[in-house]
XYZ file of N, CA, C and O in Angstrom:
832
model
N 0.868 -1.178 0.000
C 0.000 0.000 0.000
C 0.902 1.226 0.000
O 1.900 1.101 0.710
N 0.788 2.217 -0.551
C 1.566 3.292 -0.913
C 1.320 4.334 -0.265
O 0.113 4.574 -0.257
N 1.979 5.119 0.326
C 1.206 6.278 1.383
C 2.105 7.260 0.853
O 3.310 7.324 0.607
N 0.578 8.385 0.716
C 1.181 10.141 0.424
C 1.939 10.486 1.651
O 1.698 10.165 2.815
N 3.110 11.355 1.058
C 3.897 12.328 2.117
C 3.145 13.564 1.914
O 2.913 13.797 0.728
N 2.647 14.526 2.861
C 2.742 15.624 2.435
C 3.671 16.728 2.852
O 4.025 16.768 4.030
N 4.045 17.513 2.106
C 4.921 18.559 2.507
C 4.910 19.057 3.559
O 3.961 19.551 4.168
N 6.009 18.955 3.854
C 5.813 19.816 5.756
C 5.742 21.161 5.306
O 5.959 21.813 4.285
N 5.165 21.394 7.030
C 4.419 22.600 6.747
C 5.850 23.749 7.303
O 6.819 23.385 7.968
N 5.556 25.270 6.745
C 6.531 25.591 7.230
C 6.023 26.436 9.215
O 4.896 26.649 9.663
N 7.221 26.655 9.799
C 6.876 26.798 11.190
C 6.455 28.119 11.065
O 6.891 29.008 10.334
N 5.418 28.130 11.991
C 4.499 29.741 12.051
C 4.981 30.745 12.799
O 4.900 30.815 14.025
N 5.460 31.486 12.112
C 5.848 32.601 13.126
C 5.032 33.962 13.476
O 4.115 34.612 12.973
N 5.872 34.033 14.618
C 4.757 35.477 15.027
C 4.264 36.337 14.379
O 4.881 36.300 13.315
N 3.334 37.320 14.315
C 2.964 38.298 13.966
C 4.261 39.135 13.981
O 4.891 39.147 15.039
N 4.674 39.748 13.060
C 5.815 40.914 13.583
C 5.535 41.908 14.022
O 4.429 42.411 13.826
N 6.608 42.549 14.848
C 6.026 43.753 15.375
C 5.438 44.937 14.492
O 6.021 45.064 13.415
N 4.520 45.727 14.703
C 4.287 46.990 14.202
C 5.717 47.817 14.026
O 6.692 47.693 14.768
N 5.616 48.666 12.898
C 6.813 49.428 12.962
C 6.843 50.453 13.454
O 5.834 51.129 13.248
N 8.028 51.147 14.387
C 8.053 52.030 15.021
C 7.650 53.191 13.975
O 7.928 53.112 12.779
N 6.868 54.435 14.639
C 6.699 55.289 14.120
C 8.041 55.995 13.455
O 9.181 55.651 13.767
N 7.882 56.540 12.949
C 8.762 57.400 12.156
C 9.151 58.581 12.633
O 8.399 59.530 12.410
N 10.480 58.836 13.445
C 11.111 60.070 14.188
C 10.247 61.321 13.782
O 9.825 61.330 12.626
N 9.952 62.328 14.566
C 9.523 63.321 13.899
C 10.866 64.150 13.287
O 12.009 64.213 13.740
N 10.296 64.739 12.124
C 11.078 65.559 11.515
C 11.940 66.795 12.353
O 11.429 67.234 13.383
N 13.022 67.243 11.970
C 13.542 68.356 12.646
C 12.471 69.448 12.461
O 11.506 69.399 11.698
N 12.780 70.333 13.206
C 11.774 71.586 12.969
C 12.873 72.862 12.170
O 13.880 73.485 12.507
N 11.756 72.766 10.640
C 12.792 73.677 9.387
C 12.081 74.841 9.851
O 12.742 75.865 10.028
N 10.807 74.854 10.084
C 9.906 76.324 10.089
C 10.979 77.439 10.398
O 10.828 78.604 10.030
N 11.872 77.072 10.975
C 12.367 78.690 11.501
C 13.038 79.226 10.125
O 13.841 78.480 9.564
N 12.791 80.272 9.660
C 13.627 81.265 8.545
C 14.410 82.205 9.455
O 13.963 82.624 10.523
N 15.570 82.498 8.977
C 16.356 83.768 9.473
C 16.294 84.707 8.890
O 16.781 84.606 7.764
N 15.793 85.886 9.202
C 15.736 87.302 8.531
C 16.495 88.131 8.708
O 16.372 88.762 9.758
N 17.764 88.548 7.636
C 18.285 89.443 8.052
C 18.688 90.855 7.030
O 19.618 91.658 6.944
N 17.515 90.623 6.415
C 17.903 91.775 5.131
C 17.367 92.844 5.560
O 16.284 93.012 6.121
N 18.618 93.966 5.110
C 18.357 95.213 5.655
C 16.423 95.890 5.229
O 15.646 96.368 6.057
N 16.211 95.724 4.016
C 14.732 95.849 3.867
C 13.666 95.121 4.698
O 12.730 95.752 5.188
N 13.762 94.202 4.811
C 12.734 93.454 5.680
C 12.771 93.952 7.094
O 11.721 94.201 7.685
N 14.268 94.147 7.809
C 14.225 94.748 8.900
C 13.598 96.429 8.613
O 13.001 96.932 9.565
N 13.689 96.975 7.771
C 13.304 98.288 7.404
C 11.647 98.584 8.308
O 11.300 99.448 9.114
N 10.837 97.240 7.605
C 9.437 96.976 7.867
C 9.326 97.221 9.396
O 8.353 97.907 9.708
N 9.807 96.967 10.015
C 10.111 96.721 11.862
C 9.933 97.907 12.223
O 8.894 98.190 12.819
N 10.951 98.935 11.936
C 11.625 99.786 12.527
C 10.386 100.873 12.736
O 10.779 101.962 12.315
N 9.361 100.937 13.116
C 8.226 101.365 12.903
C 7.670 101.300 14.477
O 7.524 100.129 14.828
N 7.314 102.301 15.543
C 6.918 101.971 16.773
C 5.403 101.067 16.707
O 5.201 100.149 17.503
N 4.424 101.449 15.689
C 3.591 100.666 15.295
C 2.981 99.433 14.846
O 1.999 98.719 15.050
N 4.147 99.527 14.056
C 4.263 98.176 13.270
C 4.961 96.965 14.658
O 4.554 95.804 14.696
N 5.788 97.379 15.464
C 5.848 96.454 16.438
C 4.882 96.558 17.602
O 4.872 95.622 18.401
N 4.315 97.276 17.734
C 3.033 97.005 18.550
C 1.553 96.091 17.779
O 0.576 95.725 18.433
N 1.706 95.911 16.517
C 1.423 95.459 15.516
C 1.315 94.176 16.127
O 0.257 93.788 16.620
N 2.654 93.312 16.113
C 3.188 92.133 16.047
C 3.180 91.840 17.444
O 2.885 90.699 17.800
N 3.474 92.746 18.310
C 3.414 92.229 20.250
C 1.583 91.661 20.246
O 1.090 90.649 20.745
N 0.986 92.698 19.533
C -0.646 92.255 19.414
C -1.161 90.959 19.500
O -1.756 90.361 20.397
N -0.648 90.522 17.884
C -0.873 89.376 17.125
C -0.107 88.425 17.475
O -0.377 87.386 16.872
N 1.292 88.284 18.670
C 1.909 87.279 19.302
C 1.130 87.028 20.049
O 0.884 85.824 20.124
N 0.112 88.222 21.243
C -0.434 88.141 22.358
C -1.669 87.306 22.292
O -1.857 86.166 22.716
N -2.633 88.291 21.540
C -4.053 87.504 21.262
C -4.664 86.694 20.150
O -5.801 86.259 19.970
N -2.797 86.587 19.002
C -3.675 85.922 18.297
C -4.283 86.483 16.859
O -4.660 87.654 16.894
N -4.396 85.914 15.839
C -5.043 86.222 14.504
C -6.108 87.924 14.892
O -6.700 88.178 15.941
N -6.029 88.697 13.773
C -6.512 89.841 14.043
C -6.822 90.337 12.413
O -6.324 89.820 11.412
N -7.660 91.334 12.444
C -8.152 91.851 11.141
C -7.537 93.648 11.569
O -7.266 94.043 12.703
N -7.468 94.316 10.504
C -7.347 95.352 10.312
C -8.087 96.472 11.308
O -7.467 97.410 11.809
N -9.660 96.200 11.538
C -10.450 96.253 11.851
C -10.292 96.222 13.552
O -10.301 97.141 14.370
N -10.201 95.306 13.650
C -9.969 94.817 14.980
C -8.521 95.492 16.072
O -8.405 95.963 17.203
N -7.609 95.165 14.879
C -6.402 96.196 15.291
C -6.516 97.314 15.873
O -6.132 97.777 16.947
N -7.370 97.851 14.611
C -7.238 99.209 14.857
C -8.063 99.784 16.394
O -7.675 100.605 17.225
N -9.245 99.018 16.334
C -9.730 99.113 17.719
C -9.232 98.794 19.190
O -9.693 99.307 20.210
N -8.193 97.843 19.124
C -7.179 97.653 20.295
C -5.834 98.107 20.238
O -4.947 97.647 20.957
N -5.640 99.163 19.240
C -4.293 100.041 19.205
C -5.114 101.510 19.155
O -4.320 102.449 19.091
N -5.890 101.733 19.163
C -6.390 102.973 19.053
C -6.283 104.165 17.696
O -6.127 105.386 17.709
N -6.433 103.263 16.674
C -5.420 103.779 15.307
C -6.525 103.250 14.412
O -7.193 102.225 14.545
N -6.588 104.779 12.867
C -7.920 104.211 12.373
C -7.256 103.016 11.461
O -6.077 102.685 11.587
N -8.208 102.380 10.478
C -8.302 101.493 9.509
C -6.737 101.458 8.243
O -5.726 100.820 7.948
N -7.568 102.686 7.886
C -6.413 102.790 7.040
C -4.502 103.210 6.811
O -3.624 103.195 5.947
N -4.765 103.614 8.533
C -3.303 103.876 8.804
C -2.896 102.015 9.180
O -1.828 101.725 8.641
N -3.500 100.861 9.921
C -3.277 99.839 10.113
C -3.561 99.229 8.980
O -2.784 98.274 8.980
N -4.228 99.179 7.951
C -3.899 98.519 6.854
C -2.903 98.615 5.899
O -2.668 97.617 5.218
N -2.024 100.039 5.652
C -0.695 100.686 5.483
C 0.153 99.760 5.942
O 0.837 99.028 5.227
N 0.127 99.768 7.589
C 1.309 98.730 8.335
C 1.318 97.665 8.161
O 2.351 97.038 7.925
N -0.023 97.072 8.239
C -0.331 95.244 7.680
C 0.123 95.264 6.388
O 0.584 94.137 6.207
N 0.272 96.011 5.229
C 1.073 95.737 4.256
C 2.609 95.653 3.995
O 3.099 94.881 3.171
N 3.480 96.703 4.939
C 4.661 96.722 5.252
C 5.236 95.079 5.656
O 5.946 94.233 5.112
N 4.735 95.167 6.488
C 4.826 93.831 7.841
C 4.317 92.972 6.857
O 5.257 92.756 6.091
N 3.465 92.456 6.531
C 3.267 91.598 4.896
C 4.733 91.024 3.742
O 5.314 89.955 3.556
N 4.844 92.458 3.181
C 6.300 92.458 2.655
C 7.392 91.927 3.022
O 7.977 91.064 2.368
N 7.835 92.462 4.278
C 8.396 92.087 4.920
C 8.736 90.566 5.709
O 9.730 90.306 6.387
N 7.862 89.888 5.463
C 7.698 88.695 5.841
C 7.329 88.200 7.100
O 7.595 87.021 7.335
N 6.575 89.105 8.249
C 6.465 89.029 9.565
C 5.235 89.141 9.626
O 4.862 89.579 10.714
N 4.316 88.894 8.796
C 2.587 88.712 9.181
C 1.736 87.898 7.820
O 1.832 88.464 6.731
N 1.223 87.080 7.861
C 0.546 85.888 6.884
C -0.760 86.221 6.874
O -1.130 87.082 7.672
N -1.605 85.681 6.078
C -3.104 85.335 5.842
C -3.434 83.955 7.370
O -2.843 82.924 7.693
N -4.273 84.460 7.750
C -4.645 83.217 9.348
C -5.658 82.511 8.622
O -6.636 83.077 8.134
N -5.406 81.125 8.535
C -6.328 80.088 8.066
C -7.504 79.785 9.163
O -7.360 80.169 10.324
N -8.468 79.202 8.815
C -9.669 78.766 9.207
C -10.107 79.910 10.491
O -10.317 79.587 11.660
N -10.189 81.488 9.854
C -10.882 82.064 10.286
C -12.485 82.805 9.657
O -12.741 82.715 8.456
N -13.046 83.213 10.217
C -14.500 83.786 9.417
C -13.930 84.155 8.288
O -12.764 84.329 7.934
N -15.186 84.260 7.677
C -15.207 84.835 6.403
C -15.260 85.813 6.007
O -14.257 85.632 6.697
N -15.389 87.004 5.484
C -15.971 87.983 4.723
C -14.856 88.822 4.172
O -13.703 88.391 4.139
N -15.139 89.848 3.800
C -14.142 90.772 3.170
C -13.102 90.956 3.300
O -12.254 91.028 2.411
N -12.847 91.157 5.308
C -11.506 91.256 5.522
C -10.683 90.197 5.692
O -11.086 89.050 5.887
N -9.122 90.651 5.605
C -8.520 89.220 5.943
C -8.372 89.393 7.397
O -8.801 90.239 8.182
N -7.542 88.206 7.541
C -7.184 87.791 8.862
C -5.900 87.807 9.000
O -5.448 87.202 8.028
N -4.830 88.260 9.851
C -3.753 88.534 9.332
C -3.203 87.597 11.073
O -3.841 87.773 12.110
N -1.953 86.672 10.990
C -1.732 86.205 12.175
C 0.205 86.776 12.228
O 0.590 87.542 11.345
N 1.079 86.350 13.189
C 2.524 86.620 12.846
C 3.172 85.282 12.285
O 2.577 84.220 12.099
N 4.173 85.482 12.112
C 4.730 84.525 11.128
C 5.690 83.803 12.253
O 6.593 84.484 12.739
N 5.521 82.464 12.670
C 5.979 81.927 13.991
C 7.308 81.171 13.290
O 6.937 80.411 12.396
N 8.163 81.185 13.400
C 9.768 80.774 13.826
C 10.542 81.498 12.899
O 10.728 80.999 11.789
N 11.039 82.637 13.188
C 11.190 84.059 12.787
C 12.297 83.830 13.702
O 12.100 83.649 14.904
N 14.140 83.834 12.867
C 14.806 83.939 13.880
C 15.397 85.517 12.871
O 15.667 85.487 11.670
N 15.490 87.078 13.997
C 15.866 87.964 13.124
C 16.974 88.538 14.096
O 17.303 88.816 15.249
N 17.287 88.504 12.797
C 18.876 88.945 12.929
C 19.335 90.042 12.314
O 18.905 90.189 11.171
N 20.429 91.253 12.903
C 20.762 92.334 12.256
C 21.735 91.817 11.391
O 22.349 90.768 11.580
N 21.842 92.450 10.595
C 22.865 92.267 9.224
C 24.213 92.499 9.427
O 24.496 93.421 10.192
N 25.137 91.849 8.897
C 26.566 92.321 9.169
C 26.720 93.801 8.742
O 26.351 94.333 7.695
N 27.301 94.289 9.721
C 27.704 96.018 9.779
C 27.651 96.330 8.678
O 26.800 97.049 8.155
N 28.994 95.580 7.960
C 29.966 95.777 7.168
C 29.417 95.604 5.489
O 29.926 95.819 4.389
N 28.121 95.104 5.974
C 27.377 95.029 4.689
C 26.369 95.968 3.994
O 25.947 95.922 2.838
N 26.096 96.813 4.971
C 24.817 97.586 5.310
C 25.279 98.976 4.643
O 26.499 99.085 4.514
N 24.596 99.916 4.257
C 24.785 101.212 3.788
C 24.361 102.184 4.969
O 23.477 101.876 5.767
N 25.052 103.367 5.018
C 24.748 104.756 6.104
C 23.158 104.372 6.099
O 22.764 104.335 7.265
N 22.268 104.116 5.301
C 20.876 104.323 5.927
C 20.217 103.386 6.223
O 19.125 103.439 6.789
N 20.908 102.226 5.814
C 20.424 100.862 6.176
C 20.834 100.579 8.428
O 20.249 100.045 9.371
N 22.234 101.403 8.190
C 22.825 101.307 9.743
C 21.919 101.816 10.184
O 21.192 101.145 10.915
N 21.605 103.173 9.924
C 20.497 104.245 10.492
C 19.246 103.559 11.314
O 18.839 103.427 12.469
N 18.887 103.192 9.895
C 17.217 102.169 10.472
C 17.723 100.871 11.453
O 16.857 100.668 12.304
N 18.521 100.220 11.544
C 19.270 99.547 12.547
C 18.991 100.013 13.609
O 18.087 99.639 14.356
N 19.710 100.834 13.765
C 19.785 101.816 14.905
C 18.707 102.081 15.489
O 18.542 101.757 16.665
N 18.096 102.496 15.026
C 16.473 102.872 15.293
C 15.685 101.676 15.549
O 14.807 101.844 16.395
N 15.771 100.463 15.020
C 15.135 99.417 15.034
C 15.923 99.347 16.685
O 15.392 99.983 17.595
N 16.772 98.806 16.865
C 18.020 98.807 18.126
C 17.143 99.490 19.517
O 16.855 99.047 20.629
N 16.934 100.624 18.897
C 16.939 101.930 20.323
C 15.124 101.085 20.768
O 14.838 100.660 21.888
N 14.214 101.056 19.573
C 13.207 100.627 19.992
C 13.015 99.491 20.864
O 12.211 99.367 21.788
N 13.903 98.659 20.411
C 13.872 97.106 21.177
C 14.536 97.390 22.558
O 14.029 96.737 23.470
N 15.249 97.970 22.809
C 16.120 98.938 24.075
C 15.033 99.317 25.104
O 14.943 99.020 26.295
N 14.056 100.221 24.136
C 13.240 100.637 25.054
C 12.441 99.604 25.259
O 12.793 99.288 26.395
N 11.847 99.067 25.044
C 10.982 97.879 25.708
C 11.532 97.063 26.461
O 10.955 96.795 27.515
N 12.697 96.480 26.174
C 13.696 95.648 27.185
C 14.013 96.187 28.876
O 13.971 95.722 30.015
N 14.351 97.493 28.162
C 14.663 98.325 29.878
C 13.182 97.982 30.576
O 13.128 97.392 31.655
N 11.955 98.422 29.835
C 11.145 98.517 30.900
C 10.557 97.119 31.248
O 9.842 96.907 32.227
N 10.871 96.362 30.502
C 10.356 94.774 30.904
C 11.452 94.071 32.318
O 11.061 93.245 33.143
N 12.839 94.679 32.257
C 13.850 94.736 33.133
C 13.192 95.624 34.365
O 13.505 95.104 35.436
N 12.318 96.890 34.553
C 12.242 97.069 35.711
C 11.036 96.287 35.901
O 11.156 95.605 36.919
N 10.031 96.132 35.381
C 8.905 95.303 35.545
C 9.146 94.011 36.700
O 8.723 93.649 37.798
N 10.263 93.540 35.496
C 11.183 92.141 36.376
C 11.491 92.749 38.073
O 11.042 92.150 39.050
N 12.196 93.825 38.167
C 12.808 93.937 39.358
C 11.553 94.631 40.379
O 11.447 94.536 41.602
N 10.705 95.320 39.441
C 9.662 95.698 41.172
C 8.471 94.210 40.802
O 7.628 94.423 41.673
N 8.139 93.342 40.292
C 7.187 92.152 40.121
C 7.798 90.946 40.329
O 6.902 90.145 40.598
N 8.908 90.385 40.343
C 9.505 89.405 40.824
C 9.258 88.769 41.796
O 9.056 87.563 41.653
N 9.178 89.481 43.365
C 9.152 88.818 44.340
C 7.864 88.483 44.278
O 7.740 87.279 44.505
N 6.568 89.169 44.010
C 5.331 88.747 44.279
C 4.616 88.076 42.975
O 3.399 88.172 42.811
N 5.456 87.399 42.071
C 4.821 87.159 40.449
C 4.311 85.345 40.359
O 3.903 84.760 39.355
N 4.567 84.597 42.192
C 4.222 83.311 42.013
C 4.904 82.297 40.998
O 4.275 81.358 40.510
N 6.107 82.533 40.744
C 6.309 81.783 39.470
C 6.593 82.137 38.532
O 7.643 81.754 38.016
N 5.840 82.939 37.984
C 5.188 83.746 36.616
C 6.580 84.292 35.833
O 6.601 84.193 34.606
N 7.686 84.838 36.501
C 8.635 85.181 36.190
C 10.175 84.893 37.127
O 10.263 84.896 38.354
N 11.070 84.704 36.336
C 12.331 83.876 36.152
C 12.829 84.222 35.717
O 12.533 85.041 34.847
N 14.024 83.831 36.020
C 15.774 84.616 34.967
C 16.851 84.197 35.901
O 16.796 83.996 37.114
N 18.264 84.074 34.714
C 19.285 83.533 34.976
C 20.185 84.917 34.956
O 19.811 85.976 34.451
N 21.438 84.688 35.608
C 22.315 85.436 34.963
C 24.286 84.332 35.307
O 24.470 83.746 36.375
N 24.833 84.336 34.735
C 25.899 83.736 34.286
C 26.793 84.283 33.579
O 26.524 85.190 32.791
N 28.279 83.699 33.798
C 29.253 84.296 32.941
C 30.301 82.600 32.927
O 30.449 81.665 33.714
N 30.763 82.922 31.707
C 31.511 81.846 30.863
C 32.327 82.424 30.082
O 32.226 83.599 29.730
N 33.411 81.463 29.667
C 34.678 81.778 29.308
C 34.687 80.834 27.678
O 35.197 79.755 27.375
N 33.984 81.697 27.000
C 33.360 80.949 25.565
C 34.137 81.381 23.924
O 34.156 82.586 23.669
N 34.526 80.764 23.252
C 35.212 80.963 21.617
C 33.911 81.879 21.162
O 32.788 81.855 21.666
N 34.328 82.598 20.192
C 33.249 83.392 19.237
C 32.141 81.695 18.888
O 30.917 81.788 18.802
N 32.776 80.493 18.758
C 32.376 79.600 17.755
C 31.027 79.014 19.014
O 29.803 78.887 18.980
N 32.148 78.783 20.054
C 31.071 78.479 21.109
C 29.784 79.284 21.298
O 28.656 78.791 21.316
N 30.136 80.815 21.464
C 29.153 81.702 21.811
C 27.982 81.696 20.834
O 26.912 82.051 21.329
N 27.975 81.365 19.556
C 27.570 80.807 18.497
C 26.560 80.008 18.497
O 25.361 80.102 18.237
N 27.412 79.043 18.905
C 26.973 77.639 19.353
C 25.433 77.704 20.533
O 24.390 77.050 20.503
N 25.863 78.679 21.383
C 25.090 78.904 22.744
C 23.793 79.273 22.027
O 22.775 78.582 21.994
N 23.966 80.369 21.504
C 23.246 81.264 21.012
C 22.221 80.328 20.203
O 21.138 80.076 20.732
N 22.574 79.727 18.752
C 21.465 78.395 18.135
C 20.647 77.470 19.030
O 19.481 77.081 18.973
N 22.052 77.162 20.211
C 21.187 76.173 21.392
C 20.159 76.917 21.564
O 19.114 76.285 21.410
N 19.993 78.228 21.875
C 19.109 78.910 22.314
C 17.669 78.926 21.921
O 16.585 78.707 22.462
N 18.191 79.336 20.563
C 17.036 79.486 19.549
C 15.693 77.902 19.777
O 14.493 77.694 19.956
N 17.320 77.002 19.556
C 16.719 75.876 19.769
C 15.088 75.116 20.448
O 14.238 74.289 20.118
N 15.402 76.032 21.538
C 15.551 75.432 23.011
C 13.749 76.785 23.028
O 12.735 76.552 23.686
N 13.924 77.796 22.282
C 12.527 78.685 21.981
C 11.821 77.587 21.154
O 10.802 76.997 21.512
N 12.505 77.387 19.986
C 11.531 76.458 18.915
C 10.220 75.486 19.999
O 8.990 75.451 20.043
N 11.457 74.756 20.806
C 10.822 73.380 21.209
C 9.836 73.920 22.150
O 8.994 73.063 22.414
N 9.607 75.215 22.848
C 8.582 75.831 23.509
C 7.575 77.105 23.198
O 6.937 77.764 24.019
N 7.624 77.239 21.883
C 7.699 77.943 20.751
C 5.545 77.827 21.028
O 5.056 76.700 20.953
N 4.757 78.830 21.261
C 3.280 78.277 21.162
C 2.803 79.513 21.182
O 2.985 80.203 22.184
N 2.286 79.880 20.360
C 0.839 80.853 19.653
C -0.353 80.816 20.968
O -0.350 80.162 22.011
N -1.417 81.883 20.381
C -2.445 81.579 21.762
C -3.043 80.917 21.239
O -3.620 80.189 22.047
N -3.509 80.497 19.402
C -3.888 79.379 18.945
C -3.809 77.911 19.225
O -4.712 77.112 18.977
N -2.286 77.534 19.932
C -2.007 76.084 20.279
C -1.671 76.230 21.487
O -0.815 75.400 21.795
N -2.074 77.193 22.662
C -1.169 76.885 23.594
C -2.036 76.047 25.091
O -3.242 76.123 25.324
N -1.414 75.590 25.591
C -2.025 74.377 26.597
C -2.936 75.285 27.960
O -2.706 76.384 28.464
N -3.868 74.404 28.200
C -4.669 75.658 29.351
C -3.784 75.533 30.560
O -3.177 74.629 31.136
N -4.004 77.064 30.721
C -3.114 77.882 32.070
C -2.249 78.188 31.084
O -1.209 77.618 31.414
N -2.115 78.607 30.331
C -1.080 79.233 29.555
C -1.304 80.744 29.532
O -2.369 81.292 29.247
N 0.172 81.516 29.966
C 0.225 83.304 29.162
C 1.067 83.223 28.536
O 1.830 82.272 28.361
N 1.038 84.923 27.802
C 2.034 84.813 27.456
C 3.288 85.913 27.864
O 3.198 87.026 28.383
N 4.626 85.057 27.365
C 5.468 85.395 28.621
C 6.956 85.473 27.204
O 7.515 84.703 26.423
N 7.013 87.193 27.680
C 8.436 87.557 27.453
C 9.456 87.009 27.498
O 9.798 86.692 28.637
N 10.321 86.671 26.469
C 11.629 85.828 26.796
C 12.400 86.633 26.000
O 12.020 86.986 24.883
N 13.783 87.055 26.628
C 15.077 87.532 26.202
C 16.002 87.012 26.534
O 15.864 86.550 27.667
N 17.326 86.759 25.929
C 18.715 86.745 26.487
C 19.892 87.454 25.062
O 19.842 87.284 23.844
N 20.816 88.222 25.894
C 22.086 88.682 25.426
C 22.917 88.079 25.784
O 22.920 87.447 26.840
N 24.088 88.160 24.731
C 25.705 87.697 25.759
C 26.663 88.795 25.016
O 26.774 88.931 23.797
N 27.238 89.443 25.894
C 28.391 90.321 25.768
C 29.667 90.395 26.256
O 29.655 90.477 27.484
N 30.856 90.399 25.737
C 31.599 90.343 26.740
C 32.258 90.884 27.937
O 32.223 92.113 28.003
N 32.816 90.308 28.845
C 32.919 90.975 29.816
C 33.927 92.007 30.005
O 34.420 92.045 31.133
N 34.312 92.792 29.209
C 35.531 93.566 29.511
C 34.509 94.830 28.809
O 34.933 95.982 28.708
């Protein structure tokens, strides 16, 4: 009597694992701005109260601006075009509809002044001026810091330090920095409840 073999079977193996997700991407969003024209757009006491606005509360219309800066229509639609140009204010998606736009800031904006040495007498000028403005707001956010500190719960913080750093290092510090904003980097559009919003600066100069 003759008997079928049948083929062995082959051995069953596990299910394989799912594949790990896929690293998230680096974060490219940030552009560096440092052309003397685009900074031109800035140098404007308006136009940065403009942008402190639209960091603070968020997507805004012309309209709306103008009613929480105290400034009519058409002088803030002037600036929303500058600041446009310039590359420091966008069209805000999935807001109402109608005539006007919606204008939000342009989030990972690393700006930078231009090498000196590149710049023309009026390009330095507006520098300068751009400079003195950011000066003045800094000083007074610095006394803010020193009479609100003790009673701010938290709310406010700061380091101060000194290091013995290469131009390459200081460099180095400085990107960490940027870095280190990106990864905490949040709009009032995305930001987590109990959230404000909260001033951040740092300089490094040397010590002599």
């Amino acid at each position: 009597m003759s008997t079928s073999h049948e083929p062995p079977k082959p051995a069953l193996k596990p299910n394989p694992e799912p594949a790990p997700d896929p690293a998230p991407e680096p974060d490219d969003a940030r552009r560096t701005v440092s052309d003397p024209a685009a900074l031109k757009a800035l140098a404007h006491p308006l136009r940065l109260r403009i942008l402190r606005h639209l960091g603070i509360h968020g997507p805004a219309t012309s309209t709306t601006l103008a009613t929480a800066l105290g400034e009519n229509t058409g002088t803030l639609s002037y600036h929303l075009r500058r600041l446009e140009q310039g590359g420091f204010i966008e069209d805000a998606p999935d807001q109402p509809g109608g005539r006007e736009r919606w204008w939000r800031a342009v989030r990972g904006l690393d700006v930078r002044r231009p090498v000196q040495d590149e710049m023309t007498d009026g390009e330095r000028a507006v520098a300068s001026t751009l400079d003195r403005m950011r000066l003045e707001e800094d000083v007074e956010l610095a006394r803010r810091f020193m009479e609100e500190q003790a009673n701010s719960k938290g709310w406010m913080r700061g380091s101060r330090s000194l290091s013995h750093l290469t131009e390459e290092e200081l460099g180095a510090f400085h990107d960490a920095y940027l870095d280190l904003l990106a990864r905490f980097s949040h709009g009032p559009e995305d930001a987590s409840p109990g959230a404000r919003p909260v001033h951040l600066r740092w300089f490094g100069l040397p010590a002599e």
